[in-house]
């Protein structure tokens, strides 16, 4: 059976009760602090601000190599607000949003005749 090292146990107990002050309880801790400032990005269609310029540009740069965003019209959709983007998606003629024709409902009579 392993024997517990008494010195190690005492040192471990001492370290577990050691507190280091880390909270700033002064009035300056409650003051607002500007961390990052960026301009709002406006929709290219309606002009509504919907995100920060830096975040929209970063998304566009990350998706520029993706196969779905090789066309400039697809990349331009990322610069639109949610309402204008939906309208642009349904206005496209590339059949992306098309589900096809509705199938004819079948009944028992169809199989009997």
Short mmCIF file of C-alpha atoms in Angstrom, two decimals:
data_model
loop_
_atom_site.label_atom_id
_atom_site.label_comp_id
_atom_site.label_asym_id
_atom_site.label_seq_id
_atom_site.Cartn_x
_atom_site.Cartn_y
_atom_site.Cartn_z
CA UNK A 1 0.00 0.00 0.00
CA UNK A 2 1.30 3.44 -0.84
CA UNK A 3 2.09 5.66 2.10
CA UNK A 4 0.80 9.25 1.93
CA UNK A 5 3.48 11.89 2.13
CA UNK A 6 2.54 14.04 5.14
CA UNK A 7 4.48 17.08 3.94
CA UNK A 8 2.77 16.97 0.55
CA UNK A 9 -0.64 16.69 2.19
CA UNK A 10 0.05 19.68 4.46
CA UNK A 11 1.33 21.73 1.52
CA UNK A 12 -1.73 20.82 -0.53
CA UNK A 13 -4.05 21.89 2.28
CA UNK A 14 -2.19 25.19 2.66
CA UNK A 15 -2.43 25.94 -1.06
CA UNK A 16 -6.11 25.12 -1.22
CA UNK A 17 -6.89 27.82 1.36
CA UNK A 18 -4.73 30.49 -0.24
CA UNK A 19 -6.82 33.32 -1.68
CA UNK A 20 -5.59 35.88 -4.12
CA UNK A 21 -7.72 39.00 -4.56
CA UNK A 22 -8.92 39.14 -8.17
CA UNK A 23 -12.12 41.17 -8.07
CA UNK A 24 -12.05 44.89 -8.65
CA UNK A 25 -14.60 46.27 -6.19
CA UNK A 26 -13.86 49.93 -6.81
CA UNK A 27 -16.24 52.31 -8.58
CA UNK A 28 -14.10 52.21 -11.73
CA UNK A 29 -15.03 48.53 -12.18
CA UNK A 30 -18.66 49.48 -12.79
CA UNK A 31 -17.85 52.10 -15.43
CA UNK A 32 -18.55 51.31 -19.08
CA UNK A 33 -15.48 50.49 -21.12
CA UNK A 34 -15.32 50.50 -24.90
CA UNK A 35 -13.68 47.30 -26.09
CA UNK A 36 -14.35 47.26 -29.86
CA UNK A 37 -16.05 49.87 -32.00
CA UNK A 38 -17.32 49.21 -35.51
CA UNK A 39 -19.70 50.89 -37.92
CA UNK A 40 -23.05 49.26 -38.69
CA UNK A 41 -23.38 47.58 -42.07
CA UNK A 42 -26.35 48.75 -44.13
CA UNK A 43 -28.37 46.55 -46.46
CA UNK A 44 -27.49 47.13 -50.10
CA UNK A 45 -31.18 47.02 -51.08
CA UNK A 46 -33.13 48.91 -48.41
CA UNK A 47 -30.38 50.57 -46.35
CA UNK A 48 -31.45 48.99 -43.04
CA UNK A 49 -28.50 48.45 -40.64
CA UNK A 50 -28.30 44.76 -39.73
CA UNK A 51 -24.77 43.91 -38.61
CA UNK A 52 -21.30 45.24 -38.09
CA UNK A 53 -19.15 46.00 -41.11
CA UNK A 54 -16.26 43.88 -39.90
CA UNK A 55 -18.42 40.80 -39.24
CA UNK A 56 -20.15 40.94 -42.64
CA UNK A 57 -16.83 41.38 -44.46
CA UNK A 58 -15.32 38.47 -42.51
CA UNK A 59 -18.23 36.17 -43.43
CA UNK A 60 -17.92 37.16 -47.09
CA UNK A 61 -14.16 36.52 -47.10
CA UNK A 62 -14.59 33.09 -45.46
CA UNK A 63 -17.34 32.01 -47.86
CA UNK A 64 -15.73 33.40 -51.02
CA UNK A 65 -14.04 30.07 -51.79
CA UNK A 66 -17.22 28.04 -51.21
CA UNK A 67 -18.89 26.59 -54.29
CA UNK A 68 -22.27 28.12 -53.42
CA UNK A 69 -20.83 31.64 -53.45
CA UNK A 70 -18.89 31.61 -56.73
CA UNK A 71 -21.54 33.77 -58.39
CA UNK A 72 -21.49 37.45 -57.47
CA UNK A 73 -25.28 37.44 -56.98
CA UNK A 74 -24.90 34.93 -54.15
CA UNK A 75 -22.19 36.99 -52.47
CA UNK A 76 -24.35 40.09 -52.84
CA UNK A 77 -27.08 38.33 -50.88
CA UNK A 78 -24.80 38.27 -47.86
CA UNK A 79 -24.82 42.06 -47.98
CA UNK A 80 -28.63 42.18 -47.67
CA UNK A 81 -30.78 42.22 -44.55
CA UNK A 82 -32.91 39.17 -43.74
CA UNK A 83 -36.03 40.51 -45.47
CA UNK A 84 -34.32 41.56 -48.71
CA UNK A 85 -32.31 38.32 -48.80
CA UNK A 86 -35.47 36.19 -48.74
CA UNK A 87 -37.04 38.26 -51.51
CA UNK A 88 -33.88 37.94 -53.62
CA UNK A 89 -33.75 34.17 -53.09
CA UNK A 90 -37.29 33.68 -54.35
CA UNK A 91 -36.73 36.09 -57.25
CA UNK A 92 -33.85 33.98 -58.60
CA UNK A 93 -34.43 31.70 -61.56
CA UNK A 94 -31.84 29.07 -60.65
CA UNK A 95 -34.41 26.65 -59.18
CA UNK A 96 -32.67 26.60 -55.79
CA UNK A 97 -35.89 27.21 -53.91
CA UNK A 98 -38.07 25.17 -56.28
CA UNK A 99 -39.62 22.00 -54.87
CA UNK A 100 -41.12 20.83 -58.15
CA UNK A 101 -44.68 19.96 -59.08
CA UNK A 102 -47.02 18.55 -56.49
CA UNK A 103 -47.75 14.88 -56.99
CA UNK A 104 -51.28 13.78 -57.71
CA UNK A 105 -52.92 12.25 -54.64
CA UNK A 106 -53.73 8.57 -55.11
CA UNK A 107 -56.84 6.91 -53.74
CA UNK A 108 -58.10 3.35 -53.57
CA UNK A 109 -60.23 3.96 -56.66
CA UNK A 110 -57.08 4.63 -58.70
CA UNK A 111 -55.81 1.15 -57.93
CA UNK A 112 -59.17 -0.57 -58.43
CA UNK A 113 -59.78 0.68 -61.97
#
